[in-house]
Short mmCIF file of C-alpha atoms and ligand atoms in Angstrom, two decimals:
data_model
loop_
_atom_site.label_atom_id
_atom_site.label_comp_id
_atom_site.label_asym_id
_atom_site.label_seq_id
_atom_site.Cartn_x
_atom_site.Cartn_y
_atom_site.Cartn_z
CA MET A 1 0.04 0.09 -0.03
CA PRO A 2 1.53 3.36 -0.88
CA ILE A 3 1.72 5.77 2.00
CA PRO A 4 2.86 8.94 0.20
CA PHE A 5 3.07 11.34 3.08
CA LEU A 6 5.54 9.48 5.25
CA GLU A 7 9.27 10.33 5.35
CA PRO A 8 10.90 8.58 2.40
CA PHE A 9 14.16 8.26 4.40
CA ARG A 10 15.31 6.94 7.78
CA ILE A 11 17.84 8.44 10.29
CA LYS A 12 21.31 7.04 10.41
CA MET A 13 23.16 9.80 12.17
CA VAL A 14 21.90 12.14 14.87
CA GLU A 15 22.87 15.50 16.41
CA PRO A 16 21.96 16.10 20.02
CA ILE A 17 19.96 19.20 20.86
CA ARG A 18 19.39 20.57 24.35
CA MET A 19 16.46 22.12 26.22
CA THR A 20 17.32 25.20 28.16
CA THR A 21 15.53 26.64 31.17
CA ARG A 22 13.32 29.76 31.00
CA GLU A 23 15.87 31.72 33.06
CA GLU A 24 18.65 30.85 30.65
CA ARG A 25 16.50 31.90 27.74
CA THR A 26 15.54 35.26 29.29
CA LYS A 27 19.25 36.02 29.78
CA THR A 28 20.09 34.80 26.24
CA LEU A 29 17.51 36.87 24.57
CA ALA A 30 18.50 40.03 26.58
CA GLU A 31 22.10 39.44 25.60
CA ALA A 32 21.03 39.10 21.99
CA SER A 33 19.30 42.53 22.22
CA LEU A 34 15.99 40.80 21.32
CA ASN A 35 17.43 39.84 17.83
CA VAL A 36 17.10 35.97 17.35
CA PHE A 37 19.94 36.13 14.73
CA ARG A 38 22.10 36.97 17.70
CA ILE A 39 21.39 33.86 19.58
CA ARG A 40 23.82 30.89 19.59
CA GLY A 41 22.48 27.76 17.83
CA GLU A 42 23.19 25.67 20.92
CA ASP A 43 20.68 27.81 22.91
CA VAL A 44 17.90 26.89 20.59
CA TYR A 45 15.79 23.75 20.89
CA VAL A 46 13.90 23.72 17.58
CA ASP A 47 15.51 25.99 15.02
CA MET A 48 13.05 27.26 12.29
CA LEU A 49 15.05 30.44 11.67
CA THR A 50 15.72 29.36 8.07
CA ASP A 51 15.58 26.42 5.66
CA SER A 52 18.76 27.72 4.08
CA GLY A 53 21.78 25.44 4.43
CA THR A 54 20.17 23.74 7.43
CA GLY A 55 19.04 20.55 5.63
CA ALA A 56 20.39 17.07 6.28
CA MET A 57 22.53 15.75 3.40
CA SER A 58 21.92 12.23 2.27
CA ASP A 59 24.38 9.35 2.47
CA SER A 60 24.91 9.72 -1.21
CA GLN A 61 25.77 13.35 -0.79
CA TRP A 62 28.24 12.62 2.04
CA GLY A 63 29.70 9.99 -0.19
CA ARG A 64 30.19 12.47 -3.03
CA LEU A 65 32.26 14.67 -0.72
CA MET A 66 35.04 12.00 -0.75
CA VAL A 67 35.44 12.11 -4.46
CA GLY A 68 35.56 15.93 -4.84
CA ASP A 69 38.13 17.00 -7.32
CA GLU A 70 40.00 19.96 -5.76
CA SER A 71 41.83 21.02 -9.02
CA TYR A 72 41.78 24.89 -9.22
CA ALA A 73 40.75 24.94 -12.82
CA GLY A 74 38.64 22.26 -14.78
CA ALA A 75 37.77 20.07 -11.80
CA LYS A 76 35.85 16.97 -12.67
CA SER A 77 33.38 17.97 -9.91
CA PHE A 78 32.55 21.19 -11.88
CA PHE A 79 31.57 19.12 -14.83
CA ARG A 80 29.38 16.89 -12.77
CA LEU A 81 27.62 20.00 -11.52
CA LYS A 82 27.35 21.41 -15.00
CA GLU A 83 25.79 18.11 -16.17
CA ALA A 84 23.30 18.06 -13.36
CA VAL A 85 22.22 21.71 -13.91
CA GLU A 86 21.89 21.01 -17.68
CA ASP A 87 19.88 17.87 -17.04
CA VAL A 88 17.47 19.38 -14.44
CA MET A 89 17.30 22.97 -15.55
CA GLY A 90 18.38 22.92 -19.20
CA PHE A 91 20.95 25.70 -19.01
CA PRO A 92 24.18 25.13 -20.73
CA PHE A 93 26.39 27.68 -18.84
CA VAL A 94 27.03 27.44 -15.12
CA LEU A 95 28.98 29.69 -12.77
CA PRO A 96 29.33 28.28 -9.23
CA THR A 97 29.09 30.86 -6.38
CA HIS A 98 29.60 30.61 -2.56
CA GLN A 99 25.77 30.92 -2.17
CA GLY A 100 22.75 32.59 -3.86
CA ARG A 101 23.57 36.10 -3.09
CA GLY A 102 27.03 35.60 -4.67
CA ALA A 103 25.10 34.82 -8.00
CA GLU A 104 22.95 37.89 -7.56
CA SER A 105 25.94 40.11 -6.74
CA VAL A 106 28.01 39.08 -9.73
CA LEU A 107 25.03 39.15 -12.15
CA PHE A 108 24.04 42.80 -11.08
CA GLN A 109 27.67 43.99 -11.06
CA ALA A 110 27.85 42.85 -14.66
CA ILE A 111 24.64 44.38 -15.99
CA LEU A 112 23.07 46.90 -13.56
CA LYS A 113 23.76 50.67 -13.73
CA PRO A 114 22.70 53.13 -11.02
CA GLY A 115 19.27 54.41 -11.42
CA GLN A 116 18.17 51.30 -13.22
CA VAL A 117 15.10 49.19 -12.14
CA VAL A 118 14.69 45.45 -11.58
CA PRO A 119 11.07 44.13 -11.37
CA ASN A 120 10.32 40.83 -9.63
CA ASN A 121 7.06 39.32 -8.15
CA ARG A 122 8.73 39.96 -4.78
CA HIS A 123 12.45 40.43 -4.25
CA PHE A 124 14.13 38.31 -1.50
CA ASP A 125 16.05 40.46 1.05
CA THR A 126 19.46 39.69 -0.41
CA THR A 127 18.35 40.46 -3.98
CA GLN A 128 16.80 43.75 -2.84
CA GLY A 129 19.98 44.57 -0.91
CA ASN A 130 22.34 43.74 -3.87
CA ILE A 131 20.22 45.99 -6.17
CA LEU A 132 20.04 48.82 -3.65
CA GLU A 133 23.79 48.68 -3.09
CA LEU A 134 24.55 49.24 -6.75
CA GLY A 135 22.15 52.23 -6.82
CA GLY A 136 19.34 50.38 -8.52
CA ARG A 137 15.63 50.14 -7.63
CA PRO A 138 14.10 46.77 -6.75
CA VAL A 139 10.32 46.79 -7.51
CA ASP A 140 7.86 44.18 -6.36
CA LEU A 141 4.81 43.44 -8.63
CA ALA A 142 3.29 40.31 -7.13
CA VAL A 143 -0.53 39.78 -7.63
CA LYS A 144 -2.74 41.61 -5.06
CA GLU A 145 -3.93 38.30 -3.65
CA SER A 146 -0.47 37.60 -2.22
CA GLY A 147 -1.19 40.32 0.36
CA ASP A 148 -4.36 38.66 1.59
CA PRO A 149 -3.37 36.07 4.27
CA GLN A 150 -6.73 34.41 4.39
CA LEU A 151 -7.56 33.96 0.69
CA ASP A 152 -7.22 30.32 -0.32
CA ALA A 153 -5.96 30.38 -3.98
CA PRO A 154 -3.50 27.91 -5.55
CA PHE A 155 -0.85 30.38 -6.95
CA LYS A 156 -0.63 33.41 -4.80
CA GLY A 157 3.08 33.89 -5.60
CA ASN A 158 2.27 34.98 -9.18
CA MET A 159 3.40 38.03 -10.96
CA ASP A 160 0.75 40.66 -11.63
CA ILE A 161 1.18 40.49 -15.47
CA GLU A 162 -0.93 43.74 -16.14
CA ARG A 163 1.06 45.75 -13.64
CA LEU A 164 4.34 44.42 -15.05
CA LYS A 165 3.36 45.50 -18.54
CA SER A 166 2.28 49.06 -17.48
CA PHE A 167 5.24 49.35 -15.18
CA ILE A 168 7.73 48.54 -17.97
CA GLU A 169 5.93 51.05 -20.31
CA GLU A 170 6.17 53.74 -17.54
CA VAL A 171 9.89 53.41 -16.67
CA GLY A 172 10.93 52.36 -20.12
CA PRO A 173 12.54 48.97 -21.00
CA GLU A 174 15.94 50.54 -21.52
CA ASN A 175 16.00 51.23 -17.81
CA ILE A 176 15.46 47.58 -16.93
CA PRO A 177 18.66 45.51 -17.49
CA VAL A 178 16.95 42.32 -16.30
CA GLY A 179 13.59 41.13 -15.19
CA MET A 180 13.10 38.59 -12.48
CA LEU A 181 10.46 36.04 -11.01
CA THR A 182 11.08 34.29 -7.79
CA ILE A 183 9.76 30.69 -7.45
CA THR A 184 8.41 29.92 -4.95
CA ASN A 185 7.83 33.47 -3.78
CA ASN A 186 9.74 33.40 -0.50
CA SER A 187 8.92 36.92 0.62
CA ALA A 188 5.21 36.29 -0.18
CA ALA A 189 4.86 33.37 2.29
CA GLY A 190 6.50 30.82 0.08
CA GLN A 191 3.60 30.78 -2.34
CA PRO A 192 4.09 29.01 -5.65
CA VAL A 193 3.97 30.60 -9.13
CA SER A 194 1.98 28.85 -11.78
CA MET A 195 3.42 27.65 -15.10
CA ALA A 196 1.00 29.83 -16.93
CA ASN A 197 2.31 32.83 -14.95
CA ILE A 198 5.96 31.92 -15.63
CA ARG A 199 5.07 31.72 -19.33
CA ALA A 200 3.17 34.97 -19.28
CA THR A 201 5.94 36.81 -17.30
CA ALA A 202 8.49 35.54 -19.85
CA LYS A 203 6.33 36.76 -22.80
CA VAL A 204 6.12 40.23 -21.34
CA TYR A 205 9.79 40.60 -20.69
CA ARG A 206 10.64 39.15 -24.16
CA SER A 207 8.33 41.61 -25.91
CA PHE A 208 10.34 44.38 -24.40
CA GLY A 209 13.72 42.70 -25.04
CA ILE A 210 14.47 42.31 -21.33
CA PRO A 211 16.55 39.17 -20.28
CA PHE A 212 14.46 37.09 -17.84
CA ILE A 213 16.21 35.58 -14.86
CA ILE A 214 14.35 33.20 -12.49
CA ASP A 215 15.30 33.37 -8.78
CA ALA A 216 15.17 29.49 -8.57
CA CYS A 217 15.94 28.71 -4.86
CA ARG A 218 12.83 26.53 -4.51
CA PHE A 219 12.10 25.49 -8.13
CA ALA A 220 11.49 21.98 -7.15
CA GLU A 221 8.97 22.75 -4.39
CA ASN A 222 7.29 25.09 -6.96
CA ALA A 223 7.29 22.22 -9.50
CA MET A 224 5.53 19.95 -7.04
CA PHE A 225 2.84 22.60 -6.42
CA ILE A 226 2.35 22.91 -10.08
CA LYS A 227 1.92 19.10 -10.37
CA MET A 228 -0.64 19.10 -7.57
CA ARG A 229 -2.57 22.20 -8.41
CA GLU A 230 -2.27 23.22 -12.09
CA PRO A 231 -4.47 21.55 -14.68
CA GLY A 232 -2.50 19.55 -17.20
CA TYR A 233 0.49 18.70 -15.02
CA ALA A 234 -0.75 15.87 -12.66
CA ASP A 235 0.89 13.18 -14.93
CA LYS A 236 4.15 14.95 -15.63
CA SER A 237 7.26 14.14 -13.72
CA ILE A 238 8.95 16.76 -11.51
CA ILE A 239 11.97 16.95 -13.71
CA GLU A 240 9.77 17.59 -16.74
CA ILE A 241 7.95 20.27 -14.91
CA ALA A 242 11.25 21.85 -13.65
CA ARG A 243 12.65 21.89 -17.22
CA GLU A 244 9.55 23.60 -18.51
CA GLU A 245 9.81 26.23 -15.78
CA PHE A 246 13.32 27.12 -16.89
CA SER A 247 12.57 26.71 -20.68
CA TYR A 248 11.01 30.20 -20.61
CA ALA A 249 13.96 31.95 -18.93
CA ASP A 250 17.38 33.22 -19.98
CA GLY A 251 18.92 32.05 -16.77
CA CYS A 252 18.52 31.68 -13.10
CA THR A 253 20.22 32.54 -9.74
CA MET A 254 20.26 29.63 -7.30
CA SER A 255 20.88 29.20 -3.69
CA ALA A 256 21.71 25.46 -3.54
CA LYS A 257 21.24 25.80 0.25
CA LYS A 258 17.49 25.44 -0.57
CA ASP A 259 16.21 22.85 -3.05
CA ALA A 260 19.65 21.30 -3.69
CA ILE A 261 19.82 20.45 0.01
CA VAL A 262 23.41 21.35 0.80
CA ASN A 263 24.94 23.33 3.62
CA ILE A 264 26.74 25.91 1.38
CA GLY A 265 26.75 26.61 -2.28
CA GLY A 266 24.91 28.39 -5.12
CA PHE A 267 25.29 29.17 -8.85
CA LEU A 268 24.15 31.31 -11.77
CA ALA A 269 23.00 29.29 -14.78
CA LEU A 270 22.68 31.01 -18.18
CA ARG A 271 21.50 30.42 -21.78
CA ASP A 272 23.52 33.11 -23.45
CA HIS A 273 27.23 32.84 -24.01
CA GLY A 274 27.73 36.64 -24.18
CA LEU A 275 26.12 37.20 -20.84
CA TYR A 276 28.06 34.34 -19.33
CA GLU A 277 31.42 35.96 -20.39
CA GLN A 278 30.36 39.28 -18.98
CA VAL A 279 29.47 37.72 -15.50
CA ALA A 280 32.43 35.41 -15.54
CA GLU A 281 34.80 38.40 -15.25
CA LYS A 282 33.09 39.60 -12.20
CA LEU A 283 32.96 36.10 -10.82
CA ILE A 284 36.77 35.63 -11.02
CA LEU A 285 37.28 38.88 -9.18
CA HIS A 286 34.65 38.37 -6.46
CA GLU A 287 33.93 34.69 -5.97
CA GLY A 288 36.65 32.59 -7.58
CA TYR A 289 37.70 30.97 -10.89
CA ILE A 290 34.86 29.94 -13.22
CA THR A 291 35.05 26.25 -12.37
CA TYR A 292 34.76 26.60 -8.56
CA GLY A 293 33.33 30.08 -7.81
CA GLY A 294 34.22 30.07 -4.03
CA LEU A 295 33.32 26.50 -3.41
CA ALA A 296 35.46 23.45 -2.82
CA GLY A 297 35.39 20.58 -5.36
CA ARG A 298 33.48 18.44 -2.84
CA ASP A 299 30.82 21.16 -2.37
CA LEU A 300 30.21 21.08 -6.11
CA GLU A 301 29.70 17.27 -5.87
CA ALA A 302 27.19 17.67 -3.08
CA VAL A 303 25.28 20.29 -5.06
CA ALA A 304 25.17 18.08 -8.19
CA GLN A 305 23.85 15.16 -6.16
CA GLY A 306 21.43 17.30 -4.18
CA LEU A 307 19.91 18.86 -7.31
CA ARG A 308 18.75 15.46 -8.40
CA GLU A 309 17.53 14.40 -4.92
CA GLY A 310 15.64 17.67 -4.70
CA VAL A 311 13.41 16.82 -7.55
CA ASP A 312 12.46 13.36 -6.25
CA GLU A 313 8.67 13.20 -6.11
CA ASP A 314 8.34 11.16 -3.01
CA TYR A 315 10.58 13.59 -1.11
CA LEU A 316 8.73 16.59 -2.41
CA ARG A 317 5.32 15.05 -1.47
CA TYR A 318 6.45 14.40 2.02
CA ARG A 319 8.08 17.92 2.16
CA LEU A 320 4.90 19.79 1.30
CA ALA A 321 2.79 17.64 3.56
CA HIS A 322 5.23 18.05 6.47
CA THR A 323 5.07 21.89 6.08
CA ARG A 324 1.38 21.79 5.77
CA TYR A 325 1.15 19.86 9.10
CA LEU A 326 3.06 22.60 10.87
CA GLY A 327 0.49 25.00 9.52
CA GLU A 328 -2.36 22.97 10.91
CA VAL A 329 -0.67 22.60 14.35
CA LEU A 330 -0.07 26.31 14.59
CA GLN A 331 -3.67 27.16 13.57
CA ALA A 332 -4.92 24.63 16.20
CA ALA A 333 -2.79 26.50 18.72
CA GLY A 334 -4.62 29.74 17.88
CA ILE A 335 -1.97 31.39 15.69
CA PRO A 336 -3.43 32.90 12.51
CA VAL A 337 -1.45 31.36 9.64
CA TYR A 338 -1.07 32.69 6.09
CA GLN A 339 -3.28 30.53 3.82
CA PRO A 340 -2.60 28.30 2.02
CA THR A 341 0.58 26.92 3.64
CA GLY A 342 3.77 27.61 1.40
CA GLY A 343 6.36 25.09 0.32
CA HIS A 344 9.23 25.59 2.72
CA ALA A 345 7.74 27.53 5.65
CA VAL A 346 4.69 28.47 7.65
CA TYR A 347 4.01 32.16 8.03
CA ALA A 348 2.27 33.24 11.21
CA ASP A 349 0.35 36.51 10.80
CA ALA A 350 1.90 38.43 13.71
CA GLY A 351 -0.03 41.55 12.81
CA ALA A 352 -3.24 39.66 13.43
CA CYS A 353 -1.91 37.76 16.45
CA LEU A 354 -0.71 40.92 18.16
CA PRO A 355 -3.15 43.54 16.81
CA HIS A 356 -2.30 46.00 19.61
CA ILE A 357 1.24 46.39 18.27
CA PRO A 358 1.56 48.76 15.32
CA PRO A 359 4.01 47.88 12.45
CA GLU A 360 6.48 50.52 13.53
CA GLN A 361 6.77 48.53 16.80
CA PHE A 362 7.56 45.34 14.91
CA PRO A 363 4.87 42.78 16.08
CA GLY A 364 6.75 40.03 14.21
CA VAL A 365 9.88 40.62 16.30
CA ALA A 366 7.76 40.53 19.47
CA LEU A 367 6.16 37.28 18.50
CA ALA A 368 9.42 35.58 17.54
CA ASP A 369 10.97 36.78 20.83
CA MET A 370 8.05 35.38 22.87
CA LEU A 371 8.30 31.89 21.08
CA TYR A 372 11.97 31.76 22.00
CA LEU A 373 11.30 32.80 25.67
CA GLU A 374 8.46 30.33 26.02
CA GLY A 375 10.13 27.29 24.66
CA GLY A 376 13.46 27.79 22.82
CA VAL A 377 11.81 27.83 19.30
CA ARG A 378 13.56 30.12 16.88
CA ALA A 379 11.53 31.65 14.06
CA CYS A 380 12.28 34.74 11.98
CA GLU A 381 10.36 38.11 11.43
CA ILE A 382 9.47 38.77 7.79
CA GLY A 383 7.87 42.15 8.08
CA SER A 384 8.83 45.76 8.78
CA LEU A 385 12.15 45.10 10.36
CA MET A 386 13.32 43.05 7.32
CA PHE A 387 11.72 45.05 4.50
CA SER A 388 10.86 48.63 5.29
CA HIS A 389 13.22 50.95 3.46
CA PRO A 390 13.12 54.49 2.08
CA ASP A 391 12.35 54.54 -1.70
CA PRO A 392 15.56 55.86 -3.39
CA ALA A 393 13.60 58.02 -5.73
CA THR A 394 11.19 59.71 -3.24
CA GLY A 395 12.65 59.10 0.23
CA LYS A 396 9.27 57.82 1.33
CA MET A 397 9.13 54.67 3.43
CA ILE A 398 8.14 51.54 1.60
CA THR A 399 6.55 49.03 3.95
CA PRO A 400 5.62 45.43 3.53
CA PRO A 401 1.95 44.47 3.22
CA LEU A 402 2.07 42.06 6.23
CA GLU A 403 3.85 41.61 9.53
CA LEU A 404 4.78 37.88 9.47
CA VAL A 405 6.81 35.43 11.45
CA ARG A 406 8.29 32.66 9.33
CA PHE A 407 8.84 29.11 10.54
CA ALA A 408 11.17 27.78 7.90
CA ILE A 409 11.55 24.03 7.97
CA PRO A 410 15.01 22.65 7.54
CA ARG A 411 14.89 19.74 4.97
CA ARG A 412 14.87 16.17 6.27
CA VAL A 413 15.78 17.33 9.79
CA TYR A 414 12.88 17.56 12.22
CA THR A 415 10.16 14.97 13.03
CA ARG A 416 6.44 15.43 13.59
CA SER A 417 7.00 15.50 17.30
CA HIS A 418 9.16 18.59 16.92
CA LEU A 419 6.34 20.29 14.91
CA GLU A 420 3.82 19.38 17.59
CA TYR A 421 6.14 20.80 20.29
CA ILE A 422 6.10 24.09 18.35
CA GLY A 423 2.40 24.02 18.56
CA ASP A 424 2.47 23.55 22.38
CA VAL A 425 4.82 26.53 22.72
CA ALA A 426 2.72 28.75 20.43
CA ALA A 427 -0.44 27.93 22.40
CA GLU A 428 1.30 29.27 25.58
CA VAL A 429 2.28 32.46 23.75
CA VAL A 430 -1.24 32.93 22.55
CA LYS A 431 -2.62 32.69 26.04
CA ASN A 432 -0.75 35.85 27.10
CA ALA A 433 -0.77 37.65 23.72
CA GLY A 434 -2.54 40.64 25.12
CA SER A 435 0.32 41.50 27.42
CA VAL A 436 3.07 41.23 24.77
CA ARG A 437 4.84 44.56 24.11
CA GLY A 438 6.31 46.03 20.95
CA VAL A 439 9.95 46.62 20.32
CA LYS A 440 12.05 49.53 19.25
CA ILE A 441 15.34 49.63 17.39
CA VAL A 442 18.25 50.75 19.47
CA GLU A 443 20.99 50.37 16.72
CA ALA A 444 20.92 49.06 13.18
CA PRO A 445 22.90 49.16 9.98
CA LYS A 446 21.25 50.53 6.86
CA LEU A 447 21.22 47.52 4.57
CA LEU A 448 19.80 44.08 5.63
CA ARG A 449 19.32 45.52 9.10
CA HIS A 450 17.38 42.63 10.53
CA PHE A 451 20.57 40.48 10.67
CA LEU A 452 22.39 42.85 13.07
CA ALA A 453 19.83 45.15 14.67
CA LYS A 454 19.77 45.65 18.48
CA MET A 455 16.41 46.15 19.91
CA ASP A 456 14.68 46.73 23.23
CA TRP A 457 11.03 46.30 24.58
CA ILE A 458 8.99 49.43 24.49
CA LYS A 459 8.31 50.37 28.14
C1 PLP B 1 17.93 32.27 0.19
C2 PLP B 1 17.47 33.11 -0.98
C3 PLP B 1 18.35 33.89 -1.78
C4 PLP B 1 19.78 34.08 -1.35
O1 PLP B 1 20.55 32.94 -1.22
P1 PLP B 1 21.76 32.72 -0.18
O2 PLP B 1 22.19 31.35 -0.41
O3 PLP B 1 21.05 32.85 1.31
O4 PLP B 1 22.71 33.74 -0.37
C5 PLP B 1 17.86 34.61 -2.79
N1 PLP B 1 16.51 34.49 -3.18
C6 PLP B 1 15.65 33.73 -2.38
C7 PLP B 1 14.25 33.62 -2.89
C8 PLP B 1 16.16 32.96 -1.36
O5 PLP B 1 15.28 32.23 -0.71
#
């Protein structure tokens, strides 16, 4: 009898984790200036800070580490990665990078001039940061439904095609060196993008002569959603769907720490040789030579193997069911959850959970802090602390539509009991929600401030 929602793996190595006392956690959080990024991993019991690089590699991946070719130039391991990328994604040119942001950085350095604009359904924080640092303007054009946490729709990560068209006409295609689409849409609650929408986005970019780059971090989870939700795809294999996703694009940036299930690594994959050469120059200066790009040969092996494991259908079916289960557990605990549950994470609506705390007082940070205090659970604010920034053109503050807390689930790491424990902790926090205070920033850098900000409770 097939039981599709069970783990398609078993455990053969374990890492001990430790429960702390409330006194310890109170002290730890104060020392971390209320910023969960400043807490040590060993002081966390269940860590849902990110799904990035936190996955468990398979025995095959660990095995590949031993055959890594550490040649500076032309390593065998690079060609194994190239083959895997071509096979799964269909792009002939690959530039390895230390992680996803490295790929973004070298791409934008090669093609983005100050004052230029990069549209996306929703930029991830590092993408936004890389564009801003070069004097560019990141613009988010996701469908309106993505801002409605209660609406149950299959593809809330989609690009708003009409807005994209009118936006390009307004700013002029000559001011847009590249157009993007992020699948799944991480900053919009991990919602998938439909194949029809990928196709339509590509058509718009192409009609204006704008190169189309997919931010592909979770392309496999996105493919599984397409298989489950989009008419015409139920009988297609994940790899067929993945290839079709990329067939409409000129390239992709990839954080292999997501759907390639490695602890470090990324790459930029491209179709056009000219663009490849332009970026290769930047890569050599900033990341490393074109056949390793800041990674060891063994890392390239693990990425190559992980790319193939990431598109395994049994794994993906389990993965999406596991994530959905955490959504159900949190809802049952009384935490309003963004609907429907995304692929890699569950997004709690902190704004709705703590309605007495206004966005300027960061309800998402307050909720994440309370989860840590209550039970050593670490989750991450995805709201005003992460995304509010002044518009470079007008100086007006741009704020995100929702104040969320993200529980990002490491791949192949936690069991159902861990998820149920999070539910128990959340239920305790909900009991005392009315007395939770907002927080204020004491000190913060300008770019990507959520990583380093120091905060304090509002008295
Ligand atoms: C993680 C991520 C990135 C950046 O990748 P890193 O490996 O963390 O540098 C870019 N875009 C999206 C959508 C991501 O989730």
